[in-house]
XYZ file of C-alpha atoms in Angstrom:
765
model
C 0.151 -0.156 0.164
C 0.794 3.564 -0.889
C 2.286 4.897 2.299
C 5.221 7.236 3.223
C 5.818 8.899 6.795
C 7.431 11.895 5.120
C 8.567 14.598 1.920
C 11.729 15.783 1.240
C 11.726 19.873 2.146
C 11.669 20.784 -0.927
C 8.014 19.446 -1.491
C 6.725 22.278 1.004
C 4.163 24.397 -0.519
C 3.049 27.503 0.751
C -0.874 28.625 2.060
C -3.101 29.097 -0.792
C -5.709 32.042 -0.867
C -8.333 31.389 -3.182
C -10.638 34.157 -4.740
C -14.194 34.573 -4.100
C -14.859 34.738 -0.787
C -18.422 34.092 0.432
C -20.265 35.500 3.391
C -20.699 33.068 5.931
C -23.874 30.968 5.140
C -26.932 31.052 8.152
C -26.713 27.391 10.317
C -29.011 24.869 8.833
C -31.847 23.952 10.625
C -31.763 20.165 12.583
C -34.158 18.104 12.532
C -34.622 14.893 15.196
C -33.955 11.160 13.850
C -35.943 8.780 14.658
C -34.276 6.340 17.068
C -32.233 3.690 15.362
C -33.147 0.304 16.918
C -30.805 -2.355 17.304
C -31.227 -6.548 17.143
C -30.800 -6.964 21.051
C -29.967 -10.504 19.923
C -26.078 -8.976 18.490
C -26.141 -6.173 19.985
C -26.501 -4.268 23.339
C -29.011 -1.296 24.161
C -27.027 1.764 23.966
C -27.613 3.973 27.163
C -30.693 6.455 26.566
C -28.353 9.868 26.454
C -26.453 8.238 24.019
C -29.692 8.040 21.393
C -29.840 10.257 18.827
C -32.378 12.576 20.110
C -30.353 13.199 22.852
C -27.161 13.075 20.798
C -28.048 15.699 18.049
C -28.212 19.038 20.826
C -28.916 22.092 18.999
C -26.678 25.307 19.306
C -27.622 28.688 17.909
C -25.107 30.686 15.408
C -22.929 32.872 17.621
C -21.295 36.067 15.455
C -18.621 38.124 17.318
C -16.045 39.864 15.894
C -12.904 38.810 15.491
C -8.840 39.532 13.788
C -9.337 39.091 10.092
C -5.933 37.069 10.903
C -7.583 34.577 13.145
C -7.634 30.842 12.315
C -10.559 29.261 12.992
C -14.163 28.821 13.059
C -14.763 32.508 14.684
C -13.601 34.168 11.681
C -16.195 34.184 8.286
C -12.985 34.918 5.884
C -11.354 31.158 7.412
C -14.370 29.545 7.150
C -15.084 30.838 3.134
C -11.032 30.372 2.721
C -11.861 26.740 3.263
C -14.873 26.088 2.114
C -13.654 27.731 -1.378
C -10.357 24.834 -1.226
C -12.711 21.756 -0.048
C -12.917 18.851 -2.026
C -16.786 18.409 -1.445
C -16.701 21.786 -2.784
C -15.410 21.370 -5.768
C -17.072 17.704 -6.096
C -20.520 19.918 -6.168
C -19.600 22.196 -8.930
C -18.370 19.368 -11.309
C -21.814 17.063 -10.364
C -23.264 20.206 -11.533
C -21.325 20.987 -14.631
C -21.888 16.855 -16.053
C -24.883 16.069 -14.505
C -28.111 15.262 -17.553
C -25.564 15.519 -20.233
C -25.958 13.337 -22.727
C -22.098 11.694 -22.478
C -22.924 10.180 -19.153
C -25.292 7.793 -20.889
C -22.472 6.245 -23.538
C -21.525 3.440 -22.398
C -21.793 0.416 -20.469
C -20.863 0.697 -17.576
C -22.695 -2.447 -14.746
C -20.033 -4.905 -14.312
C -16.188 -4.765 -14.542
C -14.799 -5.886 -17.877
C -11.053 -6.868 -17.357
C -10.386 -7.565 -21.213
C -11.845 -3.964 -21.940
C -9.126 -2.062 -19.907
C -6.437 -4.250 -21.322
C -7.324 -4.089 -24.523
C -6.703 -0.120 -23.356
C -3.912 -0.800 -22.617
C -1.968 -3.260 -21.228
C 1.880 -2.402 -20.142
C 2.363 0.079 -17.321
C 5.060 2.657 -16.188
C 4.821 3.123 -12.911
C 6.381 6.557 -12.365
C 6.749 8.162 -8.778
C 7.247 11.888 -8.615
C 9.262 13.210 -6.037
C 12.436 10.233 -7.602
C 11.968 11.395 -11.248
C 15.779 13.334 -12.334
C 13.993 15.750 -14.928
C 16.319 18.216 -17.298
C 16.712 21.743 -15.135
C 13.993 23.794 -14.662
C 11.592 21.154 -15.718
C 8.600 19.627 -14.229
C 7.906 15.700 -12.885
C 4.582 16.166 -15.179
C 6.688 17.846 -18.291
C 9.225 15.313 -18.246
C 6.742 12.307 -18.124
C 5.038 14.329 -21.548
C 8.452 14.770 -23.019
C 8.382 13.373 -26.675
C 11.675 11.606 -26.154
C 10.417 9.466 -23.543
C 7.253 8.884 -25.056
C 9.622 7.784 -28.271
C 11.659 5.712 -26.551
C 8.118 3.249 -24.201
C 7.167 3.113 -27.444
C 10.095 1.331 -28.760
C 10.128 -0.827 -25.887
C 6.503 -1.575 -25.495
C 4.837 0.585 -23.065
C 1.793 1.621 -22.895
C 0.606 3.970 -19.842
C 1.782 5.728 -17.425
C 0.596 5.507 -14.413
C 1.535 9.113 -12.919
C 1.296 8.188 -8.925
C -0.897 11.183 -7.022
C -0.278 14.240 -7.854
C -2.576 16.525 -6.190
C -2.611 18.680 -3.043
C -1.694 16.537 -0.124
C -0.754 16.594 3.587
C -3.151 19.483 5.338
C -3.371 22.514 6.762
C -2.814 24.440 9.830
C -4.403 28.032 10.194
C -3.351 29.439 6.697
C -0.584 27.128 6.132
C 0.100 23.959 4.192
C 0.902 21.586 5.690
C 3.793 18.617 3.946
C 2.205 15.323 3.045
C 3.100 12.499 5.776
C 2.152 9.909 2.631
C 3.404 10.624 -0.370
C 0.653 12.601 -1.698
C -1.993 9.574 -1.049
C -3.473 12.095 2.414
C -4.990 13.882 -0.707
C -6.685 18.068 0.050
C -7.308 18.943 -2.934
C -8.327 18.586 -6.735
C -5.576 21.278 -7.849
C -2.369 19.512 -9.364
C 0.196 19.866 -6.553
C 2.484 23.181 -7.864
C 5.520 20.815 -6.746
C 4.453 18.332 -9.737
C 3.652 21.317 -12.436
C 0.644 22.309 -13.730
C -3.180 21.465 -14.768
C -1.915 22.058 -18.502
C 1.026 19.796 -18.623
C -0.855 17.273 -16.992
C -3.232 18.166 -19.866
C -0.465 17.508 -22.281
C 0.935 14.516 -20.662
C -2.350 13.077 -21.730
C -2.506 14.144 -25.449
C 1.294 12.976 -25.724
C 0.332 9.529 -24.543
C -2.678 9.733 -26.926
C -0.027 10.378 -30.016
C 1.285 7.265 -29.189
C -1.040 5.389 -28.654
C -1.068 5.328 -24.838
C -3.213 5.950 -22.312
C -2.691 8.370 -18.354
C -3.612 6.447 -15.265
C -3.978 8.673 -12.121
C -4.607 8.042 -8.355
C -8.040 8.198 -5.711
C -8.424 7.796 -2.567
C -11.797 6.559 -1.708
C -10.578 5.415 2.300
C -9.490 8.622 3.331
C -8.240 12.314 2.641
C -5.609 14.257 4.330
C -5.878 17.093 7.129
C -6.608 19.602 4.436
C -9.864 22.241 4.464
C -12.420 19.113 4.629
C -11.264 18.196 7.403
C -11.067 21.517 9.337
C -14.048 22.220 8.613
C -15.426 18.889 9.613
C -13.929 19.760 13.216
C -15.451 22.825 13.090
C -19.260 21.144 13.104
C -19.365 23.297 9.972
C -22.608 21.666 7.164
C -22.137 18.541 5.847
C -18.576 18.733 6.268
C -18.376 15.969 9.389
C -20.739 13.820 7.360
C -17.333 13.097 5.037
C -16.360 11.246 7.475
C -15.733 8.246 10.294
C -15.659 11.153 13.139
C -18.047 11.282 16.496
C -18.223 14.105 18.347
C -17.282 13.287 22.179
C -19.571 15.119 24.963
C -17.992 17.339 26.965
C -18.353 15.805 30.570
C -16.780 12.721 29.111
C -13.736 14.795 27.809
C -11.847 13.664 30.462
C -10.965 10.184 28.960
C -9.701 11.635 26.213
C -5.954 12.222 26.575
C -3.971 15.820 26.202
C -3.199 16.604 22.436
C 0.558 17.961 22.904
C 0.912 21.522 21.621
C 3.186 20.519 19.125
C -0.164 18.432 17.194
C -3.787 18.711 16.600
C -4.038 14.942 17.619
C -3.353 12.379 19.676
C -3.709 7.961 19.142
C -6.113 6.495 21.262
C -4.550 3.260 23.896
C -6.036 0.785 23.492
C -7.555 1.040 26.924
C -9.111 4.402 25.515
C -10.489 2.505 22.405
C -12.192 -0.228 24.766
C -13.830 2.378 27.100
C -15.278 4.695 24.276
C -16.712 1.648 22.775
C -18.396 0.657 26.335
C -20.502 4.454 26.368
C -21.076 3.756 22.633
C -19.124 6.366 21.465
C -17.368 4.750 18.430
C -17.470 0.834 17.430
C -13.743 0.043 19.399
C -11.473 -2.572 18.473
C -11.136 -3.264 14.375
C -9.398 -6.313 13.037
C -6.041 -4.998 12.927
C -4.100 -2.327 13.275
C -2.254 -1.420 10.080
C 1.499 -0.018 10.565
C 0.923 -0.537 14.594
C 4.424 0.805 16.158
C 3.652 1.376 20.166
C 3.738 4.281 20.812
C 2.844 5.509 17.731
C -0.199 4.087 16.477
C -1.559 1.070 18.844
C -5.411 1.672 17.669
C -7.238 3.010 14.282
C -8.418 5.827 16.731
C -7.307 9.191 17.620
C -8.580 12.280 19.449
C -8.655 15.750 18.100
C -7.597 19.336 20.261
C -11.126 21.502 21.270
C -12.015 22.949 17.978
C -14.561 25.890 17.773
C -16.555 26.297 14.989
C -18.666 28.787 13.191
C -21.918 28.686 15.897
C -19.453 29.315 18.697
C -19.141 25.749 19.856
C -16.362 23.946 20.831
C -15.984 20.371 19.766
C -13.796 16.899 20.571
C -13.826 14.633 18.393
C -12.842 11.424 17.656
C -12.173 10.048 14.472
C -11.529 6.711 12.604
C -7.928 6.622 10.949
C -6.964 2.890 9.097
C -3.136 3.909 8.363
C -1.683 7.368 9.839
C -3.407 10.576 11.203
C -3.579 12.283 8.974
C -5.782 10.215 7.142
C -8.681 10.549 8.324
C -11.096 7.354 6.895
C -13.990 8.092 5.246
C -17.490 7.474 5.922
C -19.457 5.885 3.157
C -22.907 5.678 4.930
C -23.325 8.831 6.349
C -26.998 10.678 5.768
C -25.363 13.343 3.562
C -23.570 11.030 1.568
C -20.960 13.813 1.332
C -17.592 11.072 1.406
C -19.533 9.618 -1.672
C -19.720 13.375 -3.038
C -16.210 14.138 -2.336
C -14.898 10.973 -3.826
C -16.815 10.823 -7.099
C -16.305 14.426 -7.572
C -12.378 13.725 -7.427
C -12.418 10.661 -9.896
C -15.054 13.098 -12.428
C -12.221 15.659 -12.401
C -9.515 13.423 -13.388
C -10.983 12.022 -16.255
C -13.180 14.847 -17.307
C -10.769 18.195 -16.411
C -7.606 16.697 -16.941
C -7.789 13.601 -19.743
C -7.058 10.473 -17.794
C -8.149 6.750 -19.439
C -8.151 5.286 -15.721
C -7.793 5.516 -12.483
C -6.325 3.471 -9.222
C -8.426 3.146 -6.296
C -5.871 3.301 -3.286
C -6.565 0.968 -0.474
C -9.951 0.826 -1.283
C -11.430 -2.211 0.889
C -11.819 -0.454 4.135
C -14.566 1.322 3.234
C -17.105 -0.201 5.403
C -17.094 -0.309 9.243
C -20.262 -2.220 11.732
C -19.781 -3.015 15.487
C -19.755 -6.770 15.737
C -20.611 -8.965 18.384
C -19.519 -8.397 22.371
C -16.341 -9.119 22.416
C -15.373 -9.593 18.919
C -13.658 -7.072 16.917
C -14.852 -5.085 14.587
C -16.106 -5.182 11.181
C -13.715 -3.508 8.533
C -12.569 -6.045 6.209
C -14.661 -7.505 3.533
C -17.893 -5.213 4.167
C -20.395 -5.602 1.711
C -20.798 -1.623 2.027
C -16.732 -1.921 0.746
C -18.527 -3.680 -2.355
C -21.234 -1.408 -2.718
C -18.564 1.544 -2.821
C -16.488 -0.259 -5.317
C -19.427 -0.691 -7.088
C -20.965 2.985 -6.828
C -17.018 4.182 -7.684
C -16.476 1.739 -10.753
C -19.755 1.852 -12.645
C -19.529 5.898 -12.245
C -16.050 5.365 -13.868
C -17.245 2.975 -16.730
C -19.736 5.171 -17.466
C -17.605 7.765 -18.500
C -15.870 6.171 -20.219
C -12.553 4.687 -18.099
C -11.733 2.127 -15.979
C -10.629 1.367 -12.676
C -8.027 -0.806 -11.036
C -7.663 -1.071 -7.298
C -5.074 -1.915 -4.514
C -6.999 -4.722 -2.310
C -4.075 -6.597 -0.489
C -6.906 -9.069 1.554
C -8.119 -12.331 0.848
C -8.720 -13.928 -2.672
C -12.564 -14.002 -1.825
C -12.255 -10.273 -1.092
C -10.547 -9.715 -4.840
C -13.097 -12.328 -6.326
C -16.158 -10.665 -4.245
C -15.138 -6.761 -5.181
C -14.038 -7.074 -8.833
C -17.150 -9.285 -9.425
C -19.119 -5.554 -8.723
C -16.149 -2.699 -8.622
C -13.078 -2.349 -10.352
C -11.904 -3.274 -13.637
C -8.749 -4.879 -12.476
C -6.915 -5.819 -8.804
C -3.485 -5.089 -7.921
C -1.344 -8.782 -7.522
C -1.141 -9.404 -3.838
C -1.052 -13.252 -5.178
C 1.055 -13.790 -7.046
C 3.646 -11.455 -6.306
C 5.600 -12.432 -2.824
C 4.821 -16.190 -4.496
C 7.593 -14.848 -7.353
C 9.902 -13.519 -4.980
C 9.562 -16.319 -2.374
C 10.257 -18.414 -5.575
C 13.228 -16.752 -6.340
C 14.265 -16.471 -2.974
C 14.549 -20.319 -2.475
C 14.928 -21.701 -6.376
C 11.615 -23.385 -5.455
C 8.208 -22.398 -6.945
C 6.386 -24.567 -4.540
C 4.552 -22.029 -2.710
C 3.903 -19.756 -6.330
C 2.347 -23.039 -7.466
C -0.114 -22.813 -4.513
C -0.929 -19.303 -4.449
C -1.646 -19.533 -8.077
C -3.421 -22.639 -8.208
C -5.814 -21.478 -5.049
C -6.237 -18.510 -7.140
C -7.960 -19.628 -10.052
C -9.753 -21.822 -7.908
C -11.288 -19.359 -6.031
C -12.127 -17.865 -9.248
C -9.797 -15.257 -9.373
C -7.851 -15.846 -12.762
C -4.952 -13.578 -13.917
C -6.688 -11.395 -16.466
C -8.002 -9.706 -13.967
C -5.212 -9.100 -12.368
C -2.039 -6.680 -12.508
C 0.856 -7.967 -12.244
C 4.053 -5.319 -11.540
C 7.563 -5.299 -10.764
C 8.862 -2.723 -8.120
C 6.635 -0.158 -7.628
C 6.879 2.506 -4.920
C 5.652 0.269 -2.124
C 7.509 -2.628 0.330
C 8.020 -5.955 -1.257
C 4.587 -6.625 1.115
C 4.185 -10.384 2.248
C 1.325 -9.760 5.212
C -0.059 -13.237 2.927
C -3.243 -12.036 4.032
C -5.294 -14.728 2.420
C -3.346 -17.363 4.394
C -2.776 -15.700 7.700
C -6.526 -14.128 8.541
C -9.568 -16.388 7.083
C -7.277 -19.466 6.348
C -5.400 -19.088 9.153
C -6.726 -22.655 10.063
C -6.961 -24.587 6.947
C -4.936 -27.414 5.858
C -2.248 -26.956 2.232
C -0.079 -29.579 1.550
C 3.103 -27.903 1.563
C 6.980 -30.204 1.189
C 5.408 -33.675 1.779
C 3.090 -32.429 4.662
C 0.487 -30.770 5.850
C 0.570 -26.922 7.056
C -2.060 -24.564 8.107
C -2.446 -20.986 6.318
C -1.294 -19.128 9.602
C 1.887 -21.002 9.482
C 2.448 -21.279 5.204
C 1.799 -17.287 5.552
C 4.160 -17.127 9.342
C 6.773 -19.900 7.385
C 7.187 -17.645 3.838
C 7.414 -14.803 5.848
C 10.179 -15.876 7.834
C 12.160 -17.541 4.612
C 11.843 -14.297 2.590
C 12.808 -11.965 5.573
C 16.154 -14.200 6.146
C 16.778 -14.376 1.990
C 16.892 -10.817 1.873
C 17.710 -9.377 4.984
C 19.695 -12.002 6.686
C 22.770 -10.950 5.464
C 22.350 -8.090 3.175
C 23.091 -5.041 4.299
C 20.981 -3.046 1.750
C 17.593 -4.353 1.994
C 15.281 -3.515 5.391
C 11.981 -4.742 6.812
C 9.202 -2.313 6.776
C 7.213 -2.593 9.742
C 4.508 -6.024 9.757
C 4.005 -5.529 6.413
C 7.503 -6.377 4.540
C 10.921 -5.920 2.630
C 12.244 -2.101 1.795
C 14.090 -3.357 -1.418
C 14.397 -2.813 -5.214
C 13.798 -5.612 -7.456
C 17.407 -5.697 -8.063
C 18.898 -5.560 -5.001
C 16.002 -8.668 -4.236
C 17.353 -10.041 -6.863
C 21.408 -9.370 -5.593
C 20.569 -10.389 -2.356
C 19.314 -14.092 -3.340
C 22.875 -14.336 -5.156
C 24.470 -13.699 -2.271
C 25.487 -10.566 -2.334
C 26.349 -9.133 1.406
C 27.166 -5.578 0.184
C 26.326 -3.255 -2.625
C 29.945 -2.221 -3.180
C 31.113 -6.221 -3.518
C 28.671 -6.193 -7.222
C 30.888 -5.496 -9.641
C 30.928 -5.222 -13.370
C 31.051 -8.963 -14.402
C 27.949 -9.928 -11.855
C 25.554 -7.191 -13.837
C 24.586 -9.868 -16.743
C 23.206 -12.650 -13.348
C 20.913 -9.622 -11.725
C 19.591 -8.409 -15.621
C 18.961 -12.169 -16.199
C 17.006 -12.974 -12.832
C 15.474 -10.342 -13.322
C 14.378 -10.383 -16.914
C 13.324 -14.323 -15.619
C 10.378 -12.119 -13.184
C 9.089 -9.837 -16.325
C 8.542 -12.946 -18.499
C 6.813 -14.698 -15.635
C 4.771 -11.312 -15.166
C 4.387 -10.189 -18.911
C 3.566 -13.824 -20.672
C 0.134 -14.560 -18.339
C -3.490 -12.796 -19.040
C -3.603 -9.172 -17.643
C -1.718 -5.835 -17.757
C 2.675 -5.950 -17.010
C 3.772 -2.820 -14.675
C 7.141 -1.981 -14.285
C 9.116 1.495 -13.022
C 12.061 3.535 -13.821
C 13.961 1.323 -11.043
C 13.114 -1.878 -12.342
C 14.316 -0.142 -16.247
C 17.834 1.609 -15.031
C 18.495 -1.617 -12.426
C 18.207 0.634 -9.096
C 19.676 -0.075 -5.571
C 18.622 0.627 -2.795
C 20.172 3.923 -0.788
C 22.455 3.768 1.603
C 19.945 4.760 4.620
C 21.733 7.337 5.655
C 21.675 9.117 3.184
C 17.805 9.518 3.424
C 18.165 9.366 7.697
C 15.670 12.065 8.132
C 13.109 9.872 6.313
C 13.612 7.337 7.529
C 13.762 8.140 11.353
C 10.221 7.495 12.286
C 10.543 4.109 10.662
C 9.391 4.360 7.284
C 12.064 2.089 5.629
C 10.860 1.981 2.320
C 12.991 5.002 1.529
C 15.757 3.419 0.653
C 14.240 1.936 -2.408
C 12.857 4.666 -4.176
C 16.273 6.632 -5.390
C 16.667 9.042 -7.951
C 16.938 8.068 -11.528
C 17.509 9.710 -15.047
C 15.301 7.191 -17.475
C 16.899 9.544 -20.385
C 20.536 10.659 -19.376
C 19.157 14.410 -19.217
C 21.101 15.310 -15.760
C 23.974 12.964 -15.698
C 25.545 15.077 -12.882
C 22.762 15.642 -10.971
C 23.361 14.121 -7.688
C 19.850 13.829 -7.316
C 16.228 14.919 -7.931
C 14.582 18.546 -7.918
C 12.697 17.008 -4.426
C 15.544 16.234 -3.324
C 16.261 12.432 -3.430
C 19.516 10.996 -3.738
C 20.905 9.323 -6.741
C 21.494 5.753 -6.183
C 23.067 2.519 -8.270
C 21.926 2.177 -11.568
C 23.262 -1.091 -12.923
C 21.675 -1.327 -16.399
C 21.928 2.645 -17.057
C 19.641 5.266 -18.859
C 17.232 3.722 -21.343
C 18.612 5.282 -25.205
C 22.573 3.729 -24.046
C 20.372 0.704 -23.061
C 18.423 0.490 -26.246
C 22.042 0.652 -28.595
C 23.208 -2.522 -27.485
C 21.049 -5.878 -27.725
C 21.414 -7.377 -24.487
C 20.753 -4.715 -22.360
C 17.651 -4.824 -19.828
C 15.712 -3.020 -22.000
C 16.349 -3.751 -25.363
C 15.466 -7.999 -23.881
C 12.482 -6.814 -22.475
C 11.183 -5.424 -25.648
C 11.323 -8.937 -26.791
C 9.465 -10.081 -24.334
C 6.830 -7.593 -24.337
C 6.753 -8.084 -28.603
C 6.171 -11.741 -27.902
C 3.159 -10.684 -25.370
C 1.845 -7.933 -27.782
C 1.970 -10.165 -31.138
C 0.053 -13.536 -29.552
C -2.491 -11.490 -27.745
C -1.395 -13.612 -24.033
C -2.415 -10.553 -22.196
C -6.187 -11.126 -22.399
C -5.370 -15.293 -23.039
C -7.408 -17.636 -20.587
C -5.223 -19.126 -18.266
C -6.015 -23.134 -18.061
C -3.594 -25.641 -16.146
C -0.888 -24.785 -13.789
C 1.030 -28.584 -13.970
C 3.230 -29.882 -11.285
C 7.191 -29.530 -11.978
C 9.470 -32.418 -12.287
C 12.235 -29.816 -11.758
C 11.873 -27.217 -8.123
C 12.465 -24.560 -9.783
C 10.484 -24.910 -12.495
C 7.200 -23.238 -13.326
C 4.518 -23.918 -16.286
C 1.548 -22.081 -16.869
C -0.747 -23.006 -19.815
C -2.998 -20.383 -21.278
C -5.624 -20.543 -24.529
C -5.292 -17.656 -26.901
C -8.875 -16.925 -27.203
C -9.147 -13.286 -25.787
C -11.609 -15.197 -23.352
C -14.192 -16.705 -25.183
C -14.380 -20.540 -24.280
C -16.331 -21.343 -27.370
C -13.536 -20.414 -30.496
C -11.168 -22.916 -31.749
C -7.872 -21.420 -30.018
C -3.777 -22.445 -30.378
C -1.932 -22.979 -26.557
C 0.624 -21.315 -25.465
C 3.372 -22.644 -22.780
C 5.282 -20.417 -20.722
C 8.016 -21.850 -19.386
C 10.443 -20.511 -16.194
C 13.340 -22.014 -14.086
C 13.870 -19.853 -10.835
C 16.967 -21.434 -9.986
C 20.216 -20.556 -10.661
C 21.301 -23.182 -11.935
C 20.577 -24.502 -15.546
C 17.647 -28.086 -15.636
C 15.776 -29.885 -17.846
C 12.401 -31.229 -16.898
C 8.971 -32.732 -18.255
C 6.317 -30.292 -19.096
C 3.351 -32.220 -18.426
C -0.803 -31.373 -18.967
C -3.300 -33.129 -19.698
C -4.811 -30.165 -21.846
C -1.852 -30.756 -23.964
C -2.374 -32.601 -27.460
C -0.548 -35.637 -28.575
C 1.111 -35.189 -31.701
C 1.668 -31.190 -31.197
C 4.696 -29.479 -32.624
C 6.291 -27.464 -29.685
C 7.627 -24.008 -31.184
C 10.320 -21.040 -29.291
C 7.905 -18.015 -29.828
C 10.946 -16.005 -29.886
C 12.869 -18.045 -32.820
C 10.141 -20.433 -34.096
C 12.380 -23.363 -34.142
C 11.015 -26.808 -32.842
C 11.793 -27.874 -29.602
C 10.259 -31.796 -29.212
C 6.258 -32.691 -30.167
C 3.961 -34.160 -27.758
C 3.973 -37.265 -26.423
C 1.271 -39.698 -25.908
C 1.711 -39.027 -22.078
C 0.577 -35.178 -23.193
C 4.422 -34.310 -22.406
C 7.269 -32.469 -23.599
C 10.771 -32.091 -22.326
C 12.449 -29.322 -22.095
C 16.835 -27.817 -21.266
C 16.517 -24.049 -19.572
C 19.783 -22.276 -18.475
C 19.780 -20.724 -15.147
C 16.506 -18.005 -14.946
C 15.745 -19.391 -18.079
C 12.215 -18.688 -19.856
C 10.523 -19.881 -22.799
C 7.968 -19.107 -24.943
C 6.784 -21.797 -26.259
C 3.163 -22.335 -28.925
C 1.458 -25.264 -29.960
C 0.833 -26.075 -33.532
C -1.976 -28.993 -33.762
C -0.781 -32.000 -35.519
C -1.120 -32.507 -39.414
C -4.448 -34.015 -40.288
C -3.760 -37.626 -42.241
C -3.903 -37.796 -45.715
C -5.846 -40.199 -47.542
């Protein structure tokens, strides 16, 4: 998941003062709400004083003269300033502009359609704004729209760029913007952050992509915002704004339950005892199923309390609010009667698609959109909730309705990925195979990877629905939620014995941690979520390098071959293939002392986000304009690579050319057979574009995850005896399928073969 603790000092932005300030609106009258009834078999009755009629207390508007510089709810100018910056305000304006227009009825939208999305674009470059080295004075967005870059991408076979979050993020303290605490995933505005460029440069980027047959993918964050104008207005109790968030007003007589907030911050995390007490008193639903990014003394629960905040009505309030991630990321409430949160998110999506010109949107952390109190003694229901499915259906449907598509970052069980994908996003990030192929490379054995892939098929998650990625800005995620939670007590056959899902997850995590960080001093564990590393530093660790300084020029081909194996695994199966600038240039990790201020809080992922120069536009630069230091690149810039036939980029273009020529992206995976060698993986596909009724040829991907040459037999009941087996790259005959539905192959260390099966010729009379 996209979670950053800090960003470099250069990314701080100053206050933005927008014109058009309006008079403070009259407070809207409140209406008594009917009492809410609870099923007494599941829920305890609430104390009478916590019933709706007793909680919805009225308060008249109090007007008072204030210093115009005052930054609180008593200053109408400050309130108007916040309103004009708020995402909810922008959403309401955007909605009125598109409502009732014929464009809203031209596209099918009811059901996700992975193959339609893939047909639009199937090989993605994943960008990270603060790590891209640009020309002197050139913005990130302008650099991404560079004609030379798109010509280079076209040569390689890249058809889309996922920009990463580039809209204003972080928070507002008084009249001043505060920096992002989460790599711009704590969004506070629909405006492009000036640090990354302008709205016009984003539109020009979309035009450049289109001229090369490509697309641009943006992000929306349906689960939370930052602490921007919307949250500050919510704290004031202003109009619909509290309805955006999962936030509960604590009555003054109970403020003694809340911890004091230190003067330098605006909220404080609740400890488990306070969380429990507030739940017992009926304020909040209490503990959730897990605490993401749990850190003792920093984040022990998913709830935080605010300081006292005075609203335009003169009332001072304290709130407790939900945040699945960091304190600066208050969670959005998708089932508030105002539907303010839904309006905000849909407005942000329409802005990206309609105003900026993107083709698709990534849904960040969209599996946490519903929470509900559970029976006594159990944690609140917060993962796999039906409201998440409903909310994702609305988002995905709206995006499809205007002609776009979505993909989701959903690190939950395979059933959750299947069920959410059935109604919501068109594609899902591959949290199924990604830790599996890392484990296969680390151990030289594919058994866990094969178990993950076969389990996925059995449960209805096909690879064509997934975005198969190499490195992005996040850690190598190894939470293995499927095995560690819902299937913790299930038994699985593994390494000749039987093991529970929980023990399997623990074993895989332990082996990954030992292999990648045990002797290597350059990869780091990131909280309980995974390991901070680049793809090349991961490979270096599996090849036994204790230090990055030990890697010589003679060692690069071995690392490159393993890297290309991972490319072939991800690209030679149905679905989207994605990779980053760190992959394309072969970046290693940054020395921790070079990003000491960023990793000080424990966010080790900054070591994997070194600055990289794709086009060699600033060879003398020691870092990006945003302040990220340049790390060592084993492969170098793309123009030089494309001039060398044996380089990573040149050979990658061959991998992608086979993918494109034979339509593997929209094929159907039909088998993941047992293998003759522990390091082998075999994937069998029908090149049918998803139509089971057509006569279609078979394609077989054969991979060797071991660092030594191997020979083995490929066997599958889907193989027809007598078929000729051809190498898709060379056209040479490899063998023939025998009567046992098998054929033999020989693979080099980290070898990969793209094989095509031609049916036997019919006998002649």
